[in-house]
GROMACS .gro file of C-alpha atoms in nm:
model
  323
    1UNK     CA    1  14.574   9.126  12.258
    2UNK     CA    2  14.439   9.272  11.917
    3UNK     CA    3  14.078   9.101  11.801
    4UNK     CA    4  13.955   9.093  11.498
    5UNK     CA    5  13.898   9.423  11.371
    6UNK     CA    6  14.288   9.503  11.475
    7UNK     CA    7  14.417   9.210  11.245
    8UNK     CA    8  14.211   9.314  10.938
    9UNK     CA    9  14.383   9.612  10.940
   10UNK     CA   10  14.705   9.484  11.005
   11UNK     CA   11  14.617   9.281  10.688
   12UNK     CA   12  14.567   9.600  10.501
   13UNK     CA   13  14.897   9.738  10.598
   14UNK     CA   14  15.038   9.403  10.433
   15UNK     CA   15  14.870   9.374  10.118
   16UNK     CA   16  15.017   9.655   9.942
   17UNK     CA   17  15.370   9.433   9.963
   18UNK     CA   18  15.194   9.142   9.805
   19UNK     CA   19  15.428   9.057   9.486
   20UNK     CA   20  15.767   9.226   9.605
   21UNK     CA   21  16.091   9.094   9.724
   22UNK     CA   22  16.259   9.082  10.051
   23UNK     CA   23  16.573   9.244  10.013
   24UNK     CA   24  16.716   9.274  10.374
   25UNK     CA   25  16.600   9.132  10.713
   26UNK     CA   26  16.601   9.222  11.055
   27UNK     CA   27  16.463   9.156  11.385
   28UNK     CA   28  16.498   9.013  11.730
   29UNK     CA   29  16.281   8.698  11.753
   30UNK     CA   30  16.434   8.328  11.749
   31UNK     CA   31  16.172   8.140  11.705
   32UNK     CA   32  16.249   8.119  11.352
   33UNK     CA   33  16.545   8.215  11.163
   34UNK     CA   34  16.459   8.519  11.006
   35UNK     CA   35  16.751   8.524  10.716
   36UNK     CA   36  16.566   8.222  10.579
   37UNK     CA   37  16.307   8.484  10.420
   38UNK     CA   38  16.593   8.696  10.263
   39UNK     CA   39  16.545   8.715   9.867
   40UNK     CA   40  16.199   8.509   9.827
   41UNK     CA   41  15.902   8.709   9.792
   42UNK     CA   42  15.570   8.821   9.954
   43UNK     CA   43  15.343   8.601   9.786
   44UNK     CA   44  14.977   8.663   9.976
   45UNK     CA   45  14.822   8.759  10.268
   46UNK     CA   46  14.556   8.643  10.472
   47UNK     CA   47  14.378   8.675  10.799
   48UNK     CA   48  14.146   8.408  10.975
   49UNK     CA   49  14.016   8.538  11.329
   50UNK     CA   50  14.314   8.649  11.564
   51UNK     CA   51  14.569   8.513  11.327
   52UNK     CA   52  14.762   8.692  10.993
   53UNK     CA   53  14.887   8.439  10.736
   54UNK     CA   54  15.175   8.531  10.484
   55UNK     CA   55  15.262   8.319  10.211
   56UNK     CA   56  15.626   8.315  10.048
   57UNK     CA   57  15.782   8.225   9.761
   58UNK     CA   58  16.110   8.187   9.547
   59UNK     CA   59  16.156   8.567   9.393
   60UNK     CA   60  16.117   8.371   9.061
   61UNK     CA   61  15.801   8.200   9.178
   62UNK     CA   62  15.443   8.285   9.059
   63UNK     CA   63  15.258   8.628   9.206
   64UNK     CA   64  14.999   8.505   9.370
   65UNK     CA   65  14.622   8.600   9.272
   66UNK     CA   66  14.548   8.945   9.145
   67UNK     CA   67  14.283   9.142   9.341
   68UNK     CA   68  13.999   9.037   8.993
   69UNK     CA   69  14.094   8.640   9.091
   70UNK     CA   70  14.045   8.750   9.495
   71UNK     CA   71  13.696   8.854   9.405
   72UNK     CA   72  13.649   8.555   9.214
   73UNK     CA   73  13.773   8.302   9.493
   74UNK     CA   74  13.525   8.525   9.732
   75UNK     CA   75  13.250   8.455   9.554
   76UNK     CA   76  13.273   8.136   9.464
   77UNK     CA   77  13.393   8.023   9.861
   78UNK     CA   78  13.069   8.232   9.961
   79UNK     CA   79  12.830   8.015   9.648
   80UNK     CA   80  12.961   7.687   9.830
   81UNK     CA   81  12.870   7.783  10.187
   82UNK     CA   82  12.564   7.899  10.057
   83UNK     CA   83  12.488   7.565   9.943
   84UNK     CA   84  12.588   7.303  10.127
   85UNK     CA   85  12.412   7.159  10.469
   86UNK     CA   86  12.562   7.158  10.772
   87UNK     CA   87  12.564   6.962  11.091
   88UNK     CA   88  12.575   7.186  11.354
   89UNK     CA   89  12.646   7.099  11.695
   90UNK     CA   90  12.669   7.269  12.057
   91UNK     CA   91  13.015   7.359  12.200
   92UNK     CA   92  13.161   7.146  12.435
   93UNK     CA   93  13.094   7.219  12.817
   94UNK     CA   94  13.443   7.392  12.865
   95UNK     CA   95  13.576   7.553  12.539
   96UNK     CA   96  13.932   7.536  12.560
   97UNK     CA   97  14.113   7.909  12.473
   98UNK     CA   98  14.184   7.931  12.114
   99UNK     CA   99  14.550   8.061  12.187
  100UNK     CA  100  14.575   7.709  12.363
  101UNK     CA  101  14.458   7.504  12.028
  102UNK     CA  102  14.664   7.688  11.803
  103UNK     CA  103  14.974   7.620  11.974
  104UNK     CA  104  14.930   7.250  12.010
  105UNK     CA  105  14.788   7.191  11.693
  106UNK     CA  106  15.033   7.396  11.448
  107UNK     CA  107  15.341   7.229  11.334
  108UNK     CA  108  15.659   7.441  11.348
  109UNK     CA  109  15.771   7.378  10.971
  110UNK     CA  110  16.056   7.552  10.803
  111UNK     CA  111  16.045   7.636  10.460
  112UNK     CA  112  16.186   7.336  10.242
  113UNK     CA  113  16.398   7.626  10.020
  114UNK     CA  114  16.410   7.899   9.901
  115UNK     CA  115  16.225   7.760   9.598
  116UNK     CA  116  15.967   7.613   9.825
  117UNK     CA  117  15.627   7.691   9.660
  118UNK     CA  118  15.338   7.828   9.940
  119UNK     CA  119  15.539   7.861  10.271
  120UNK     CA  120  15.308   8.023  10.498
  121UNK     CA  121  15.445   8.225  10.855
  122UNK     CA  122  15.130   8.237  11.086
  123UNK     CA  123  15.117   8.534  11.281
  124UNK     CA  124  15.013   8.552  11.642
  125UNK     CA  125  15.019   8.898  11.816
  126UNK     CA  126  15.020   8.937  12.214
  127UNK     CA  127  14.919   9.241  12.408
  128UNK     CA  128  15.066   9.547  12.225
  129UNK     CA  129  15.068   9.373  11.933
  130UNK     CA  130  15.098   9.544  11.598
  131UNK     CA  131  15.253   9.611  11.253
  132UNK     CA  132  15.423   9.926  11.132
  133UNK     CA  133  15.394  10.006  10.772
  134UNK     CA  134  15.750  10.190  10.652
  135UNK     CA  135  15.774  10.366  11.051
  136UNK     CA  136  15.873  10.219  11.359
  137UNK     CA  137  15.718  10.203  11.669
  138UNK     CA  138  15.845  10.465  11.898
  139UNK     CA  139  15.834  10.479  12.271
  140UNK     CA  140  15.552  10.707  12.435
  141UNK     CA  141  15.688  10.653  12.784
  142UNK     CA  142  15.950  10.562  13.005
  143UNK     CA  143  16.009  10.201  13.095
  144UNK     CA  144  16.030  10.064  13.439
  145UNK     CA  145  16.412  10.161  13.445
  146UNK     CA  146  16.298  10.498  13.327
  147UNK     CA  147  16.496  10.448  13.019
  148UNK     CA  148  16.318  10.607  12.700
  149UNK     CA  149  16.332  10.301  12.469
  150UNK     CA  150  16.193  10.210  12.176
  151UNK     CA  151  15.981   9.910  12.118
  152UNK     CA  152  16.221   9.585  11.971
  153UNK     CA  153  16.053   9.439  11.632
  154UNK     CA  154  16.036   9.100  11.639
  155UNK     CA  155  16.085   9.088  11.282
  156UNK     CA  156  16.168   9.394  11.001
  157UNK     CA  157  16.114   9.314  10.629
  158UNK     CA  158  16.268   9.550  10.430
  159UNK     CA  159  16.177   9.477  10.080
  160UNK     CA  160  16.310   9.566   9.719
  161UNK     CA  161  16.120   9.855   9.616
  162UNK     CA  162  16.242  10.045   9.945
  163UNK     CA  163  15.953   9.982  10.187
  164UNK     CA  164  15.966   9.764  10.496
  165UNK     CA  165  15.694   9.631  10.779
  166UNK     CA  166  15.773   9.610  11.107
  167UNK     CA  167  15.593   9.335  11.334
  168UNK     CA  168  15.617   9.390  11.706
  169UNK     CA  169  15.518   9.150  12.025
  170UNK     CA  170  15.383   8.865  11.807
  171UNK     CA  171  15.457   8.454  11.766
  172UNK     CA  172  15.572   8.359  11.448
  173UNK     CA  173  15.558   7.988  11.313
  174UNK     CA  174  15.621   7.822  10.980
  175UNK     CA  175  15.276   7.595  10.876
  176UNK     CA  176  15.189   7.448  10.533
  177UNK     CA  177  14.860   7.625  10.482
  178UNK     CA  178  14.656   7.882  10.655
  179UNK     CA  179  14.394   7.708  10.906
  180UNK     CA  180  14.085   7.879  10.813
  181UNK     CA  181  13.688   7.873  10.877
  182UNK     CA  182  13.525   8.156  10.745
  183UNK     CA  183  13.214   8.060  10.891
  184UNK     CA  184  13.315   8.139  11.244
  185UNK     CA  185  13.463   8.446  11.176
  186UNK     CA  186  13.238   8.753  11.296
  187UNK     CA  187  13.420   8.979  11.016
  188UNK     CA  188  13.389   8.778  10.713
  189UNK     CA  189  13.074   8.777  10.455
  190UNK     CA  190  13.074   8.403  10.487
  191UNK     CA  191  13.009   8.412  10.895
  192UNK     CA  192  12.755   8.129  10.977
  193UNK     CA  193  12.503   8.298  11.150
  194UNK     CA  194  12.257   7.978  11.279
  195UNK     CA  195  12.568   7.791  11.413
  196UNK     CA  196  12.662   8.067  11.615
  197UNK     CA  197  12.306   8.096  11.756
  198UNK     CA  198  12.308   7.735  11.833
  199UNK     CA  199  12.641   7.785  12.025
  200UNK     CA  200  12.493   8.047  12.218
  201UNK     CA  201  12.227   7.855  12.342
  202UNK     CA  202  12.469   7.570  12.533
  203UNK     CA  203  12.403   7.551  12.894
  204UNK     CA  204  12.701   7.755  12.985
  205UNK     CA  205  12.811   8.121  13.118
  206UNK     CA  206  12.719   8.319  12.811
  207UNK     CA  207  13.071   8.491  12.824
  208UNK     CA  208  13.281   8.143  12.836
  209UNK     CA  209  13.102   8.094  12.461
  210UNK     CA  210  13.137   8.387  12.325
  211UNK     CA  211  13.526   8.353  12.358
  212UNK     CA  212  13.525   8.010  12.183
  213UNK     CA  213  13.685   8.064  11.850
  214UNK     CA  214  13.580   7.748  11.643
  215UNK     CA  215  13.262   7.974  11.676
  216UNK     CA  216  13.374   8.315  11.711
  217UNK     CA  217  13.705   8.347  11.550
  218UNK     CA  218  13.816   8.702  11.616
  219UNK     CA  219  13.547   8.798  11.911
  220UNK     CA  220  13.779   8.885  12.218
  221UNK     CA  221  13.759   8.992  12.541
  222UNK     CA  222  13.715   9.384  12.463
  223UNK     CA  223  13.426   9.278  12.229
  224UNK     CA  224  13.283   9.055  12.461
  225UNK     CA  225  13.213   9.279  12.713
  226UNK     CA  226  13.098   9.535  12.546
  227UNK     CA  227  12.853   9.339  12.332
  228UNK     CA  228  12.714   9.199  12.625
  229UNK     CA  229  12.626   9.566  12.795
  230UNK     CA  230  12.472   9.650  12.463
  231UNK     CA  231  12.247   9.371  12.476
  232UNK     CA  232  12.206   9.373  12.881
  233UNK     CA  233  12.300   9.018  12.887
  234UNK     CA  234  12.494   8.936  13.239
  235UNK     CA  235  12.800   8.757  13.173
  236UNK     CA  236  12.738   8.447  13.365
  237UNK     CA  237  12.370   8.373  13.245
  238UNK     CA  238  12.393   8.095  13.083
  239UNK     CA  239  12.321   8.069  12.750
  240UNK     CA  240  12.017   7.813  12.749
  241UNK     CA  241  11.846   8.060  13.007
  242UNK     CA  242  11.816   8.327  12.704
  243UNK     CA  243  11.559   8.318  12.471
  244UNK     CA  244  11.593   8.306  12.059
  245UNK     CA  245  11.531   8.703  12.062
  246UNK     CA  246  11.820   8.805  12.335
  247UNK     CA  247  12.063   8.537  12.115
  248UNK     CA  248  12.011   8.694  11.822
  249UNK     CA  249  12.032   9.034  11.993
  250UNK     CA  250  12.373   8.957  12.117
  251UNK     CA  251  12.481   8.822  11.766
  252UNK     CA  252  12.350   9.144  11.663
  253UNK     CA  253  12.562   9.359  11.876
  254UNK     CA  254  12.852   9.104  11.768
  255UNK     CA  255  12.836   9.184  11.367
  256UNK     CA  256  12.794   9.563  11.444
  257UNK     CA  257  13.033   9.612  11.702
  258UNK     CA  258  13.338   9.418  11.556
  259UNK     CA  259  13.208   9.618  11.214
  260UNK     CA  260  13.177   9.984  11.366
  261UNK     CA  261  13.563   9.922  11.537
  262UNK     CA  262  13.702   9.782  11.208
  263UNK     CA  263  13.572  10.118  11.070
  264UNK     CA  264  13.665  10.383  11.309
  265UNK     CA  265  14.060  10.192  11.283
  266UNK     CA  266  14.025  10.238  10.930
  267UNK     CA  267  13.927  10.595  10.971
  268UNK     CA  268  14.209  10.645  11.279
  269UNK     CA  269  13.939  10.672  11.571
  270UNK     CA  270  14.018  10.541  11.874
  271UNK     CA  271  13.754  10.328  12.039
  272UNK     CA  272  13.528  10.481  12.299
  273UNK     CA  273  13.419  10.170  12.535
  274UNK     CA  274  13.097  10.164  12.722
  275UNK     CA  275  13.176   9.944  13.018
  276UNK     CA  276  13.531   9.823  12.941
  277UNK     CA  277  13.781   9.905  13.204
  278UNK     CA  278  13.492  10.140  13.323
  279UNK     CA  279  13.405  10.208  13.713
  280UNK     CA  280  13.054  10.343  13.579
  281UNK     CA  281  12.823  10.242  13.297
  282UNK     CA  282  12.663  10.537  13.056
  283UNK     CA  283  12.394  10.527  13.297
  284UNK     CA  284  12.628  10.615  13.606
  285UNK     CA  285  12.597  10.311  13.779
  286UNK     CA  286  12.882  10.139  13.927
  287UNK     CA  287  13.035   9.828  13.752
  288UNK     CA  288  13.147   9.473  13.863
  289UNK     CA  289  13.483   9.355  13.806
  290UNK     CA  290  13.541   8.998  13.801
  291UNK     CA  291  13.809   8.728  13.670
  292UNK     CA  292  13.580   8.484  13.482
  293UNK     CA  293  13.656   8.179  13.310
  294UNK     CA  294  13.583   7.774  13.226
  295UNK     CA  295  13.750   7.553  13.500
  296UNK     CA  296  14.079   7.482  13.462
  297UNK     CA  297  14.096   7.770  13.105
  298UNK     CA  298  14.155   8.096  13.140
  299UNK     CA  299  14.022   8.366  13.314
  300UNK     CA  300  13.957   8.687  13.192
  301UNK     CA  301  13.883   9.020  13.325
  302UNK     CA  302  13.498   9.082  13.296
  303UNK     CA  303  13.320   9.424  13.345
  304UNK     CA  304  12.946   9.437  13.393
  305UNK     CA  305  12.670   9.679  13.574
  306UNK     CA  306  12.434   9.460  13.781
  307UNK     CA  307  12.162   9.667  13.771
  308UNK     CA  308  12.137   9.720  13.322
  309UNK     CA  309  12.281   9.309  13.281
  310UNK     CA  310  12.069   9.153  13.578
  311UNK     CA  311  12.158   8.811  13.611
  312UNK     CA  312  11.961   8.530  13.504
  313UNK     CA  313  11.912   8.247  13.788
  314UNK     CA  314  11.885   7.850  13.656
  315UNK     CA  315  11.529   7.711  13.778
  316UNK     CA  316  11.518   7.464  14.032
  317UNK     CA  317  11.682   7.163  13.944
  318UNK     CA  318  11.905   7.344  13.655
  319UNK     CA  319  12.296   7.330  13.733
  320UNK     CA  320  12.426   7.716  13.806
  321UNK     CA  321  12.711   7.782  13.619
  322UNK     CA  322  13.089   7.739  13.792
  323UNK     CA  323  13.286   8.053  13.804
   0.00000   0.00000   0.00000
């Protein structure tokens, strides 16, 4: 499913229809009744990790911030973090999948009216997910019928001024308020670099952590396994085995990866993986596959070369980790 870098620029294809008005609607999902956003208007967009935020608004309602108050917020938000002390604390044994906390946690709330000030429709997108900026998504194969058909939208907004997004393969759900925390996302200037350290060093598998969102909001499992072949880091070492310097390595790899990919979509490059979905590393040795995951979470398809990510054994009298 898309990761960070994916949903900042889905965010960019979004922002350019901050302040219009939805003139016609379309789409096939039914988790929420899409005619309820005909006539109000695109008041903001966000994005917090895996998850786009878009607020609406009554067409007479106010604009929303101009890109001069964005700034403003920005620096101010980044002034606070900067200042205030926080507690940090190790993740718990078994993060739970962030997909998992979202769902239970967010409230299904439909807009109070149209005039309802600060609706917000939290976007979730599952594998294939993406947004269309004034195209559709056309089909690049046959399906399994061998019928050449294009991808449904799950939701079309055609707005006033005669463009319209397209959203495909995504949940949508009504909430009062984006749920944000800057400082676990890997993307954003406010990312809280000494909690995520601390996380790292929790005596679990090193790739069960780095999938933990309160901590890395927007790392998946593409980035995951390629940041830990850059920093030759097997995926089941666990992460009080690893000393300060191959934390902050990894963290390293983290920033700049998630940064270089956001950057090559931006520029339309395709992303050139090292050991994802590979049967040989750079090197040409041959890679692991495994299905790896915190009992009873999810498992996820892991790729690693044994020989550059040798695996770091507990001491005696240290618990190995549970696969």
């Amino acid at each position: 499913m898309p990761e960070g870098p994916s949903l900042r620029k889905f965010h960019l294809l979004t922002s350019p229809f901050v302040g219009q008005v939805v003139a016609k609607v379309g789409g096939s999902s039914r988790k929420i009744n899409v005619n309820d956003l005909n006539a109000l208007r695109l008041q903001d967009s966000q994005v917090h990790g895996k998850n786009l935020y878009l607020a609406f608004v009554a067409a007479g309602g106010p604009l929303g911030p101009t890109p001069e108050e964005r700034v403003l917020q920005k620096e101010v938000a980044c002034g606070a973090a900067q200042g205030r002390q926080e507690q940090v604390c190790p993740p718990q044994t078994c993060p739970q999948e962030e997909e998992l906390q979202e769902l239970q946690r967010s409230n299904s709330e439909a807009p109070d009216a149209a005039g309802s000030s600060g609706s917000w429709l939290r976007f979730h997108f599952g594998l294939f997910g993406s947004i269309r900026a004034n195209e559709f998504s056309r089909a690049n194969k046959a399906n399994k019928r061998g019928d050449w058909k294009d991808p449904a939208p799950r939701l079309v907004l055609h707005f006033e001024n005669g463009g319209f997004l397209a959203f495909y393969n995504c949940r949508m759900q009504w909430c009062s308020s984006p749920r944000t925390d800057p400082a676990s996302d890997i993307l954003s200037v406010e990312f809280h670099r000494s909690r995520a350290l601390n996380a790292l060093g929790a005596p679990n598998p090193i790739c069960y952590t780095l999938l933990d969102q309160r901590y890395f909001s927007g790392l998946g499992n593409i980035i995951k396994n390629e940041i830990l072949y850059l920093a030759k880091i097997h995926p089941l070492t666990q992460g009080s085995l690893l000393a300060l310097s191959d934390r902050e390595r990894l963290l390293d790899c983290a920033v700049q990866f998630s940064s270089d990919w956001l950057d090559s979509k931006l520029r339309g490059k395709g992303l050139h993986p090292q050991i994802y979905q590979k049967e040989q590393c750079p090197l040409g040795h041959t890679v692991m596959k495994g299905t790896l995951g915190p009992p009873g979470g999810f498992k996820r398809l892991t790729w690693w070369c044994p020989q550059c990510q040798p695996e770091v054994l507990p001491r005696d009298g240290e618990p190995s980790p549970v696969t």
